Coordinates of C-alpha atoms in Angstrom, one line a residue:
Chain A
M1 CA 62.6 121.7 131.9
D2 CA 64.1 124.5 129.8
I3 CA 64.3 123.4 126.1
Y4 CA 67.5 125.3 125.6
N5 CA 69.1 123.6 128.5
V6 CA 71.7 121.8 126.3
K7 CA 75.4 121.5 126.8
L8 CA 77.3 124.6 126.0
D9 CA 79.8 122.8 123.8
A10 CA 77.1 121.4 121.7
F11 CA 77.4 124.7 119.8
E12 CA 80.4 126.0 117.9
G13 CA 79.8 129.6 118.9
P14 CA 77.2 132.3 118.9
L15 CA 76.6 132.0 115.2
D16 CA 76.0 128.3 115.5
L17 CA 73.6 128.9 118.4
L18 CA 71.7 131.6 116.5
L19 CA 71.4 129.4 113.4
H20 CA 70.0 126.6 115.6
L21 CA 67.4 129.0 117.1
I22 CA 66.4 130.2 113.6
T23 CA 66.0 126.8 112.2
K24 CA 64.1 125.6 115.2
A25 CA 61.7 128.6 115.0
E26 CA 61.2 127.8 111.3
V27 CA 61.6 131.4 110.3
D28 CA 63.1 133.0 107.3
I29 CA 66.8 133.8 107.6
Y30 CA 66.2 136.8 105.4
D31 CA 63.6 138.2 107.7
I32 CA 64.5 137.2 111.2
P33 CA 62.0 138.0 113.9
L34 CA 64.7 139.6 115.9
S35 CA 62.8 140.2 119.1
K36 CA 61.7 136.6 119.4
I37 CA 65.2 135.2 118.5
T38 CA 66.9 137.6 120.8
D39 CA 64.7 136.6 123.7
Q40 CA 65.5 132.9 123.1
Y41 CA 69.2 133.7 122.8
M42 CA 69.2 135.6 126.1
N43 CA 67.2 132.8 127.6
Y44 CA 69.9 130.3 126.6
I45 CA 72.7 132.5 127.9
H46 CA 70.9 132.9 131.2
T47 CA 70.4 129.2 131.4
M48 CA 74.0 128.6 130.9
Q49 CA 74.8 131.1 133.6
R50 CA 72.4 129.5 136.0
L51 CA 74.1 126.2 135.4
E52 CA 77.3 128.0 136.3
L53 CA 78.8 127.2 132.9
D54 CA 81.5 129.6 131.7
V55 CA 79.9 131.6 129.0
A56 CA 82.6 132.5 126.4
S57 CA 83.0 136.2 125.7
E58 CA 81.9 135.7 122.1
Y59 CA 78.4 134.7 123.3
L60 CA 78.2 137.9 125.4
V61 CA 79.4 140.1 122.6
M62 CA 76.7 138.6 120.4
A63 CA 74.1 139.1 123.1
A64 CA 75.1 142.8 123.1
T65 CA 74.9 143.0 119.3
L66 CA 71.4 141.4 119.3
L67 CA 70.2 143.9 121.9
A68 CA 71.7 146.8 120.0
I69 CA 70.0 145.7 116.7
K70 CA 66.7 145.1 118.6
S71 CA 66.7 148.6 120.1
K72 CA 67.7 150.1 116.7
M73 CA 64.6 148.5 115.2
L74 CA 62.4 149.9 117.9
L75 CA 63.6 153.5 117.3
P76 CA 61.5 155.7 115.1
K77 CA 63.2 156.4 111.9
Q78 CA 64.8 159.8 111.7
E79 CA 63.6 161.9 108.9
E80 CA 66.9 163.2 107.7
E81 CA 68.2 159.7 107.3
I82 CA 65.4 158.8 105.0
Y83 CA 65.3 162.0 103.0
N84 CA 68.8 163.2 103.3
D85 CA 68.6 165.2 100.1
E86 CA 66.0 165.5 97.4
H87 CA 68.3 164.0 94.8
D88 CA 70.1 161.6 97.0
F89 CA 67.7 159.1 98.4
V90 CA 69.5 157.1 101.0
E91 CA 68.2 153.6 101.2
E92 CA 67.2 152.7 104.7
D93 CA 69.6 150.1 106.1
D94 CA 68.1 147.1 107.7
P95 CA 69.9 146.9 111.1
R96 CA 69.8 143.1 110.8
E97 CA 71.6 143.0 107.5
E98 CA 75.1 142.5 108.6
L99 CA 74.2 139.8 111.1
M100 CA 72.1 138.1 108.4
N101 CA 75.1 138.0 106.0
R102 CA 77.3 136.6 108.6
L103 CA 74.8 133.9 109.4
I104 CA 74.4 133.0 105.8
E105 CA 78.1 132.9 105.2
Y106 CA 78.7 130.8 108.3
R107 CA 75.9 128.4 107.3
R108 CA 77.7 127.7 104.0
Y109 CA 80.8 126.5 105.7
K110 CA 78.9 124.6 108.3
G111 CA 77.3 122.7 105.4
A112 CA 80.7 122.2 103.8
A113 CA 82.0 120.8 107.1
E114 CA 79.2 118.2 107.0
T115 CA 80.1 117.1 103.5
L116 CA 83.8 116.8 104.6
K117 CA 82.7 114.7 107.5
E118 CA 80.9 112.3 105.2
K119 CA 83.9 112.1 102.9
E120 CA 86.2 111.4 105.9
K121 CA 83.9 108.6 106.9
E122 CA 84.0 107.0 103.4
R123 CA 87.7 107.4 103.2
G124 CA 88.0 105.6 106.6
L125 CA 86.7 102.5 104.9
I126 CA 89.6 101.9 102.6
F127 CA 93.1 100.9 103.8
S128 CA 96.5 100.9 102.3
R129 CA 100.0 99.7 103.3
T130 CA 103.2 101.3 104.4
P131 CA 105.5 101.9 101.4
S132 CA 108.2 99.3 101.0
D133 CA 111.7 100.2 102.2
L134 CA 113.4 101.0 99.0
S135 CA 116.8 101.7 100.5
P136 CA 118.2 98.3 99.4
Y137 CA 117.8 99.6 95.8
V138 CA 119.7 102.8 96.5
E139 CA 122.9 102.8 94.5
E140 CA 126.0 103.5 96.4
V141 CA 126.8 107.1 95.7
K142 CA 130.0 109.0 95.9
R143 CA 130.5 110.9 99.2
E144 CA 129.6 114.3 98.0
P145 CA 126.8 116.6 98.8
Q146 CA 123.8 116.0 96.5
R147 CA 120.8 118.0 95.7
I148 CA 117.9 116.4 97.5
N149 CA 114.3 117.2 96.8
A150 CA 113.1 117.1 100.4
S151 CA 112.0 119.8 102.7
I152 CA 112.0 119.8 106.5
Y153 CA 108.3 119.2 106.3
D154 CA 108.8 116.0 104.3
M155 CA 111.0 114.9 107.2
I156 CA 108.4 115.8 109.8
D157 CA 105.7 114.2 107.6
A158 CA 107.7 111.0 107.5
F159 CA 108.0 111.1 111.3
N160 CA 104.3 111.6 111.5
Q161 CA 103.7 108.6 109.3
L162 CA 105.9 106.6 111.6
L163 CA 103.7 107.6 114.6
K164 CA 100.6 106.8 112.7
R165 CA 102.0 103.4 111.7
K166 CA 102.9 102.6 115.3
Q167 CA 99.4 103.7 116.4
E168 CA 97.8 101.4 113.9
K169 CA 100.0 98.5 115.0
I170 CA 99.0 98.4 118.6
P171 CA 95.9 96.3 118.3
R172 CA 97.4 93.9 115.8
K173 CA 95.8 91.0 117.7
T174 CA 92.4 90.3 116.3
K175 CA 89.7 90.8 118.8
I176 CA 86.7 88.7 117.9
N177 CA 84.1 87.7 120.3
R178 CA 83.5 84.1 119.7
E179 CA 80.2 83.0 121.2
D180 CA 81.3 79.4 121.1
F181 CA 84.8 78.4 121.8
P182 CA 84.3 74.7 122.6
I183 CA 87.1 72.7 124.2
E184 CA 86.8 70.0 121.5
K185 CA 87.5 72.5 118.8
R186 CA 90.4 74.0 120.7
M187 CA 91.8 70.5 121.2
E188 CA 91.8 69.9 117.5
E189 CA 93.4 73.3 116.9
I190 CA 96.2 72.5 119.3
I191 CA 96.9 69.2 117.5
E192 CA 96.8 71.1 114.2
Q193 CA 99.2 73.7 115.6
L194 CA 101.6 70.9 116.8
N195 CA 101.4 69.2 113.4
Q196 CA 102.4 72.4 111.7
A197 CA 105.3 72.9 114.1
N198 CA 106.7 69.5 113.6
G199 CA 105.1 68.1 116.7
R200 CA 106.6 70.5 119.2
T201 CA 105.7 74.0 120.3
M202 CA 106.1 76.2 123.3
F203 CA 103.4 76.3 126.0
F204 CA 102.9 80.1 125.8
Q205 CA 102.4 79.9 122.0
L206 CA 99.1 78.1 122.6
F207 CA 97.8 81.1 124.6
D208 CA 97.7 83.7 121.9
Y209 CA 94.4 85.1 123.1
E210 CA 93.2 88.1 124.9
E211 CA 89.9 86.9 126.3
R212 CA 89.9 85.3 129.7
S213 CA 87.4 82.7 128.6
Q214 CA 89.6 81.6 125.6
L215 CA 92.6 81.3 127.9
I216 CA 90.7 79.1 130.3
V217 CA 89.3 76.9 127.5
T218 CA 92.8 76.5 126.0
F219 CA 94.2 75.5 129.4
L220 CA 91.4 72.9 129.8
A221 CA 92.0 71.7 126.3
V222 CA 95.7 71.1 127.1
L223 CA 94.8 69.2 130.3
E224 CA 92.3 67.1 128.3
L225 CA 94.9 66.3 125.6
M226 CA 97.4 65.3 128.3
K227 CA 94.9 63.0 129.9
A228 CA 94.0 61.4 126.6
Q229 CA 97.8 60.9 126.0
K230 CA 97.7 63.0 122.9
I231 CA 100.3 65.5 124.1
I232 CA 103.0 65.7 126.7
C233 CA 104.3 68.8 128.4
K234 CA 107.9 69.1 129.4
Q235 CA 109.9 71.5 131.5
E236 CA 113.6 71.3 131.8
T237 CA 114.0 73.2 135.0
N238 CA 111.9 75.1 137.4
F239 CA 110.4 78.3 135.8
S240 CA 111.9 77.5 132.4
D241 CA 109.6 77.6 129.4
I242 CA 107.3 74.6 129.1
S243 CA 107.3 72.8 125.8
V244 CA 104.4 70.9 124.4
C245 CA 104.9 67.9 122.2
R246 CA 102.9 65.3 120.4
W247 CA 102.8 62.1 122.4
E248 CA 104.0 59.8 119.6
G249 CA 107.0 62.0 118.8
E250 CA 108.1 62.1 122.4
T251 CA 107.7 58.6 123.9
F252 CA 110.8 57.3 122.4
V253 CA 113.0 60.2 122.9
G254 CA 111.8 61.0 126.4
Chain B
M1 CA 78.1 83.1 104.9
L2 CA 80.6 84.4 102.4
D3 CA 81.2 82.5 99.2
K4 CA 84.6 81.5 98.2
V5 CA 85.2 84.3 95.6
E6 CA 84.5 86.9 98.3
M7 CA 86.7 85.1 100.8
K8 CA 89.5 85.1 98.4
A9 CA 89.1 88.8 97.7
I10 CA 89.2 89.5 101.4
V11 CA 92.3 87.3 101.9
E12 CA 94.0 89.2 99.1
G13 CA 93.1 92.5 100.9
L14 CA 94.4 91.1 104.2
L15 CA 97.7 90.1 102.7
F16 CA 98.0 93.5 101.1
I17 CA 97.4 95.6 104.3
S18 CA 99.5 93.4 106.5
G19 CA 102.5 94.5 104.5
E20 CA 106.0 93.4 105.4
E21 CA 104.9 91.8 108.6
G22 CA 102.7 89.4 106.8
I23 CA 99.8 87.5 108.2
D24 CA 99.4 83.9 109.5
E25 CA 96.8 81.3 108.8
K26 CA 95.3 81.7 112.2
Q27 CA 94.8 85.4 111.9
I28 CA 93.1 84.9 108.5
A29 CA 90.9 82.1 110.0
D30 CA 89.9 84.5 112.9
V31 CA 89.0 87.3 110.6
L32 CA 86.9 85.1 108.2
Q33 CA 85.7 82.8 111.0
I34 CA 86.5 79.7 109.1
D35 CA 88.8 76.8 109.8
I36 CA 92.5 76.6 109.1
L37 CA 92.0 74.0 106.3
S38 CA 89.7 76.4 104.3
V39 CA 92.3 79.1 104.8
K40 CA 95.0 76.9 103.4
D41 CA 92.8 76.1 100.4
I42 CA 92.1 79.8 99.7
L43 CA 95.8 80.7 100.0
R44 CA 96.8 77.9 97.6
D45 CA 94.4 79.3 95.1
L46 CA 95.6 82.8 95.5
I47 CA 99.3 81.8 95.3
D48 CA 98.5 80.0 92.0
Q49 CA 96.9 83.0 90.6
Y50 CA 99.8 85.2 91.4
T51 CA 102.4 82.8 90.0
D52 CA 101.4 84.0 86.6
Q53 CA 104.1 85.9 84.8
S54 CA 101.8 88.8 84.1
R55 CA 101.7 89.8 87.7
G56 CA 103.7 92.4 89.6
M57 CA 103.6 90.7 93.0
Q58 CA 103.8 87.2 94.3
I59 CA 102.8 85.6 97.6
V60 CA 105.5 84.0 99.6
E61 CA 105.3 82.0 102.8
L62 CA 108.0 82.3 105.5
A63 CA 107.6 80.4 108.7
G64 CA 103.8 80.2 108.4
V65 CA 103.5 83.8 107.7
Y66 CA 102.2 84.9 104.2
Q67 CA 103.1 88.1 102.5
F68 CA 103.1 89.9 99.2
T69 CA 106.5 90.7 97.8
T70 CA 107.7 92.1 94.5
K71 CA 109.4 90.0 91.9
Q72 CA 113.1 89.8 91.7
D73 CA 113.0 90.4 88.0
H74 CA 111.6 93.8 88.5
A75 CA 114.4 95.0 90.8
P76 CA 116.0 97.1 88.1
Y77 CA 112.9 99.2 87.7
F78 CA 112.6 99.8 91.5
K79 CA 116.2 100.9 91.4
R80 CA 115.4 103.3 88.6
L81 CA 112.5 104.7 90.7
I82 CA 114.5 105.3 93.8
N83 CA 117.6 106.6 92.0
S84 CA 115.9 108.7 89.3
P85 CA 117.3 112.2 89.4
N86 CA 113.8 113.7 89.2
S87 CA 112.7 111.9 92.3
A88 CA 115.9 112.4 94.2
T89 CA 113.8 112.4 97.2
L90 CA 114.8 110.5 100.3
S91 CA 112.9 107.3 100.9
Q92 CA 110.3 107.2 103.6
A93 CA 112.7 105.1 105.6
A94 CA 115.5 107.6 105.2
L95 CA 113.3 110.5 106.1
E96 CA 112.0 108.8 109.2
T97 CA 115.5 108.0 110.2
L98 CA 116.7 111.5 109.5
A99 CA 113.9 112.9 111.6
I100 CA 114.8 110.7 114.5
V101 CA 118.5 111.6 114.3
A102 CA 117.7 115.3 114.0
Y103 CA 115.5 115.4 117.1
K104 CA 117.2 112.9 119.3
Q105 CA 120.9 113.3 118.5
P106 CA 123.3 111.9 119.5
I107 CA 121.7 108.6 119.0
T108 CA 122.8 105.0 118.2
R109 CA 121.5 102.7 115.5
A110 CA 119.9 100.4 118.1
E111 CA 118.0 103.3 119.6
I112 CA 116.8 104.4 116.1
E113 CA 115.7 100.8 115.4
E114 CA 113.8 100.8 118.7
I115 CA 111.8 103.8 117.7
R116 CA 111.2 102.7 114.1
G117 CA 110.5 99.1 114.9
V118 CA 112.6 97.9 111.9
K119 CA 116.2 97.5 110.9
S120 CA 117.7 100.8 109.9
E121 CA 121.2 100.1 108.7
R122 CA 120.5 100.9 105.1
P123 CA 118.8 104.2 105.5
L124 CA 121.6 105.2 107.9
Q125 CA 124.2 104.3 105.3
S126 CA 122.3 106.2 102.7
L127 CA 122.1 109.3 104.9
V128 CA 125.8 109.1 105.8
S129 CA 126.7 108.9 102.1
K130 CA 124.5 111.9 101.3
L131 CA 126.5 113.7 104.1
L132 CA 123.3 114.5 106.0
I133 CA 124.4 112.7 109.1
K134 CA 127.8 111.6 110.5
E135 CA 129.4 109.8 113.4
V136 CA 129.6 112.3 116.3
G137 CA 131.0 110.0 118.9
R138 CA 130.9 106.6 120.6
V139 CA 129.0 105.2 123.5
E140 CA 131.3 104.6 126.5
G141 CA 131.8 101.0 127.5
T142 CA 131.6 97.7 125.6
G143 CA 130.5 97.7 122.1
R144 CA 131.3 101.4 121.8
A145 CA 128.3 101.9 119.5
I146 CA 128.4 104.7 117.0
L147 CA 126.5 107.9 117.9
Y148 CA 125.0 109.7 115.0
G149 CA 124.2 113.4 114.6
T150 CA 123.3 115.8 111.8
T151 CA 125.9 117.6 109.7
K152 CA 126.3 121.2 108.6
D153 CA 125.1 120.1 105.2
F154 CA 121.9 119.0 106.9
L155 CA 121.3 122.5 108.2
D156 CA 122.2 124.0 104.8
H157 CA 120.0 121.7 102.9
F158 CA 116.9 122.4 105.1
G159 CA 117.6 126.1 105.3
L160 CA 118.2 126.1 109.0
K161 CA 120.6 128.4 110.9
S162 CA 120.9 126.1 113.8
L163 CA 119.2 123.0 115.3
Q164 CA 117.2 125.3 117.5
E165 CA 115.3 126.3 114.4
L166 CA 113.9 122.8 113.9
P167 CA 110.1 123.1 114.0
P168 CA 108.4 121.2 116.8
L169 CA 107.5 117.6 116.2
P170 CA 103.9 116.8 115.6
E171 CA 102.0 115.6 118.7
K172 CA 100.8 112.0 118.8
D173 CA 97.2 112.9 118.8
D174 CA 96.0 116.1 120.2
D175 CA 92.2 116.0 120.1
T176 CA 92.2 113.2 122.6
S177 CA 95.0 114.6 124.8
L178 CA 93.7 118.0 125.7
E179 CA 96.1 118.4 128.5
E180 CA 99.0 118.3 126.1
A181 CA 97.2 120.9 123.9
D182 CA 96.6 123.1 127.0
L183 CA 100.3 123.0 127.8
F184 CA 101.1 123.9 124.2
F185 CA 98.8 126.9 124.3
Q186 CA 100.2 128.1 127.6
R187 CA 103.6 128.0 126.1
F188 CA 102.3 129.5 122.8
Q189 CA 100.7 132.4 124.7
Q190 CA 103.8 132.8 126.7
N191 CA 105.7 133.1 123.5
L192 CA 103.3 135.8 122.3
V193 CA 103.8 137.7 125.5
D194 CA 107.5 137.4 125.4
N195 CA 107.9 138.5 121.8
Chain C
M1 CA 111.5 97.0 74.5
L2 CA 109.1 95.6 77.0
D3 CA 105.8 94.2 75.9
K4 CA 102.6 95.5 77.4
V5 CA 102.0 92.5 79.7
E6 CA 105.4 93.0 81.2
M7 CA 104.9 96.7 81.6
K8 CA 101.6 96.1 83.3
A9 CA 103.3 93.7 85.7
I10 CA 105.9 96.3 86.5
V11 CA 103.4 99.0 87.1
E12 CA 101.5 96.7 89.4
G13 CA 104.8 96.2 91.3
L14 CA 105.5 99.9 91.4
L15 CA 102.0 100.7 92.8
F16 CA 102.5 98.0 95.4
I17 CA 105.9 99.2 96.7
S18 CA 104.7 102.8 96.8
G19 CA 101.9 101.9 99.2
E20 CA 100.0 104.8 100.7
E21 CA 102.5 107.3 99.3
G22 CA 101.3 106.4 95.9
I23 CA 103.0 107.1 92.6
D24 CA 102.2 109.5 89.8
E25 CA 102.1 109.1 86.1
K26 CA 105.3 110.9 85.5
Q27 CA 107.3 108.7 87.8
I28 CA 105.9 105.6 86.1
A29 CA 106.7 107.1 82.7
D30 CA 110.3 107.8 83.8
V31 CA 110.8 104.3 85.2
L32 CA 109.4 102.5 82.1
Q33 CA 110.8 105.2 79.7
I34 CA 107.5 105.5 77.9
D35 CA 105.2 108.5 77.3
I36 CA 102.5 109.6 79.7
L37 CA 99.7 108.5 77.3
S38 CA 101.0 104.9 77.3
V39 CA 101.1 105.1 81.1
K40 CA 97.5 106.3 81.2
D41 CA 96.6 103.4 79.0
I42 CA 98.3 100.8 81.2
L43 CA 96.8 102.3 84.4
R44 CA 93.3 102.2 82.8
D45 CA 93.8 98.5 82.0
L46 CA 95.0 97.7 85.5
I47 CA 92.2 99.7 87.2
D48 CA 89.7 97.8 85.1
Q49 CA 91.2 94.5 86.1
Y50 CA 91.0 95.3 89.8
T51 CA 87.4 96.6 89.5
D52 CA 86.4 92.9 89.3
Q53 CA 84.4 91.7 92.3
S54 CA 86.8 88.9 92.9
R55 CA 89.6 91.2 93.7
G56 CA 90.6 92.4 97.2
M57 CA 92.3 95.7 96.2
Q58 CA 91.5 98.6 93.9
I59 CA 93.6 101.3 92.3
V60 CA 92.5 104.8 93.3
E61 CA 93.7 108.2 92.4
L62 CA 94.2 110.2 95.6
A63 CA 95.9 113.6 95.9
G64 CA 97.3 113.3 92.4
V65 CA 98.9 109.9 92.9
Y66 CA 97.7 106.4 92.2
Q67 CA 97.7 103.9 94.9
F68 CA 96.4 100.5 95.9
T69 CA 93.7 100.4 98.6
T70 CA 91.4 97.8 99.9
K71 CA 87.7 98.0 98.9
Q72 CA 85.0 99.7 101.0
D73 CA 82.8 96.6 101.1
H74 CA 85.5 94.7 102.9
A75 CA 86.1 97.3 105.6
P76 CA 84.4 95.3 108.4
Y77 CA 87.0 92.5 108.0
F78 CA 90.0 94.7 108.0
K79 CA 88.7 96.7 111.0
R80 CA 89.1 93.4 112.9
L81 CA 92.8 93.5 112.2
I82 CA 93.9 97.1 112.3
N83 CA 92.7 100.5 113.3
S84 CA 91.2 102.6 110.6
P85 CA 93.6 105.3 109.6
N86 CA 90.9 107.8 110.0
S87 CA 89.4 106.3 113.2
A88 CA 90.3 109.4 115.1
T89 CA 87.9 111.7 113.3
L90 CA 88.1 115.4 113.5
S91 CA 86.1 117.5 115.9
Q92 CA 83.3 119.7 114.7
A93 CA 85.4 122.8 115.3
A94 CA 88.3 121.4 113.3
L95 CA 86.0 120.4 110.5
E96 CA 84.5 123.9 110.2
T97 CA 87.9 125.5 110.3
L98 CA 89.2 123.1 107.7
A99 CA 86.2 123.7 105.5
I100 CA 86.9 127.4 105.6
V101 CA 90.6 126.9 104.8
A102 CA 89.8 124.5 102.0
Y103 CA 87.5 126.9 100.2
K104 CA 89.1 130.2 101.0
Q105 CA 92.8 129.4 101.0
P106 CA 95.1 131.2 101.5
I107 CA 93.4 132.6 104.6
T108 CA 94.5 134.1 107.9
R109 CA 93.4 133.1 111.4
A110 CA 91.6 136.4 111.8
E111 CA 89.5 135.8 108.6
I112 CA 88.6 132.4 109.8
E113 CA 87.5 133.7 113.2
E114 CA 85.5 136.3 111.4
I115 CA 83.5 133.7 109.6
R116 CA 83.1 131.3 112.5
G117 CA 82.5 134.0 115.1
V118 CA 84.7 132.2 117.6
K119 CA 88.4 131.9 118.5
S120 CA 90.0 129.3 116.3
E121 CA 93.5 128.9 117.5
R122 CA 93.0 125.4 118.9
P123 CA 91.4 123.8 115.8
L124 CA 94.0 125.5 113.6
Q125 CA 96.8 124.2 115.7
S126 CA 95.3 120.7 115.7
L127 CA 94.9 120.8 111.9
V128 CA 98.5 121.9 111.5
S129 CA 99.8 119.1 113.7
K130 CA 97.7 116.6 111.8
L131 CA 99.4 117.9 108.6
L132 CA 96.0 118.7 107.1
I133 CA 96.8 122.4 106.7
K134 CA 100.1 124.3 106.7
E135 CA 101.5 127.8 106.5
V136 CA 101.6 128.8 102.8
G137 CA 102.8 132.3 103.1
R138 CA 102.5 135.6 105.1
V139 CA 100.4 138.7 104.6
E140 CA 102.4 141.6 103.3
G141 CA 102.9 144.5 105.7
T142 CA 102.8 144.8 109.5
G143 CA 102.0 141.8 111.5
R144 CA 102.8 139.5 108.7
A145 CA 99.9 137.2 109.6
I146 CA 100.3 133.5 108.6
L147 CA 98.3 132.4 105.6
Y148 CA 97.0 128.9 105.8
G149 CA 96.3 126.4 103.0
T150 CA 95.5 122.7 102.7
T151 CA 98.1 120.0 102.2
K152 CA 98.4 116.8 100.2
D153 CA 97.5 114.9 103.3
F154 CA 94.2 116.9 103.3
L155 CA 93.3 115.5 99.9
D156 CA 94.2 112.0 101.0
H157 CA 92.3 112.2 104.3
F158 CA 89.1 113.0 102.5
G159 CA 89.7 110.8 99.5
L160 CA 90.0 113.6 96.9
K161 CA 92.1 113.6 93.7
S162 CA 92.7 117.3 93.8
L163 CA 91.2 120.5 95.1
Q164 CA 89.1 120.7 92.0
E165 CA 87.3 117.7 93.3
L166 CA 86.0 119.5 96.4
P167 CA 82.3 119.4 96.4
P168 CA 80.9 122.8 95.5
L169 CA 80.3 125.1 98.5
P170 CA 76.6 125.2 99.4
E171 CA 74.7 128.1 97.9
K172 CA 73.8 131.1 100.0
D173 CA 70.1 130.2 100.2
D174 CA 70.6 126.5 100.5
D175 CA 69.6 125.5 104.0
T176 CA 69.1 121.7 103.5
S177 CA 72.5 121.0 105.1
L178 CA 71.5 123.1 108.0
E179 CA 68.3 121.1 108.5
E180 CA 70.4 117.9 108.5
A181 CA 72.8 119.4 111.1
D182 CA 69.8 120.4 113.2
L183 CA 68.6 116.9 113.3
F184 CA 71.7 116.2 115.3
F185 CA 70.6 118.7 117.9
Q186 CA 67.1 117.3 118.1
R187 CA 68.6 113.9 118.7
F188 CA 71.0 115.4 121.2
Q189 CA 68.2 117.0 123.1
Q190 CA 66.2 113.8 123.0
N191 CA 69.1 112.0 124.5
L192 CA 69.3 114.6 127.3
V193 CA 65.7 114.1 128.1
D194 CA 65.9 110.4 127.9
N195 CA 68.8 110.1 130.3

């Protein structure tokens, strides 16, 4: 299996791929063995093409650049370039230099992106709250245009906060996998819930769960409590809401 | 197992993040995986702590739901904050409401409340009194609810020539919904070609 | 004249109502009609108080404003109740683009693409719609390309007080971060082989 047979989108572009090849080959970025790296790069591109992945044009442009640099390095140096003039010694340009600088520059920001990612993760561990609605404190003002320090972006920002808030609110129900959800415990909880609600609650209010198993256990607990004459369930008419009452509270009334 | 000091700290944090919706004993019990009685015990402790005069918040219970609120005594300072000329900014509530009116006009109060998920009478009033929005009509039929729209002052204030100049609203989340992003780019490129 | 205990209570209340928007020293000074130094003093006191292990919140300075947040250690409990605000993390492309904007702002799309070596329209658009970057101006002359810069939300998203707090950009010959990044690819390839 080809070692470069990785998904195309694992790389952020030709520079990213090149950096990867350089690091992998453990070579000096200031002295890239161009022939070797170019071969590996072309190998990767060919593999992508064999897999019929779309190779973005940037990758092909880079391939051409690499080949151009490679051929330049193979060419014998032309004399007039080296000794242009007796007094004016022209320093020989390394054909790799421009690419090297780009790689080094890109690498810095790639590193910075990693740091940001860490910071983002840390920040994700602290939570705040939506600001209080302060409009009750707004003093009634005369009906005249006022100067307001808000831009259109403040408005859009506010709307965005609203979306964010709504998004955060969706899973308000706690989702906790309880290994043990024994009927006995659920029976106690139902009695406790009834006590808190002055001995009477609605049937559906007992089923504030998302897990199937918890719903079943709650239903069984209700049946058990009815059998033990601890609670009584009442329904006024067909399909109306069922209310659940403590037995003692209800025997006299019912 | 958490000790009581830790549990109290977590309950404090829970009360804080649950904001104006509050949190009930059962939710707390579920999060900490302890029984309701222990929750009651912790809450009683916390409430006591906050009763102290030196505190800026208090914990109140309403229908089994606990929440932090500010103290009545401090209302004058909150008034000063919101009405201070330096921060003559619109409140978050007012800005949200204004955004909804701007993009969805004409719109009724009920529809705004549906989107915001909270009562919005006060922010609406405040926007009307600042002449940023106004009544633009009534819904046909019973009730004849007021329809709100933005004013010319609104355009002036935000430096817009017309409502067409409003920037597009942010997408909900674009990294996940690539299709939406694709549509956006198609339109974006179309625009580039057109111009 | 208020005594310090009262002022502290009021500041606590102000921080609380400001929520994730936060409040700055000047706003507090205006409300209490005291000078900035006294505000700093009160804030320091409050911050100290909340540092205590028994507390569920902390006061942090983010994007130039002070705000209450929960503590990192308690994150697992709150995650059971709500989604993390940053749970939708940014893609690698967006992070790279954002890093370039953060360190080189104001900067045009073309300059970003020059550094990244790939088209960056999409990540830019995604960052704009997430309000992490915004247009901060235009290049003079023909074309008038948009210049991008980071926003206040950017600071908040990454838990930074100000742009000065950005960690220094890695040195040119520093390749440790790269090695770390490359670990990812090793694991990635391992996964491919394993599956």
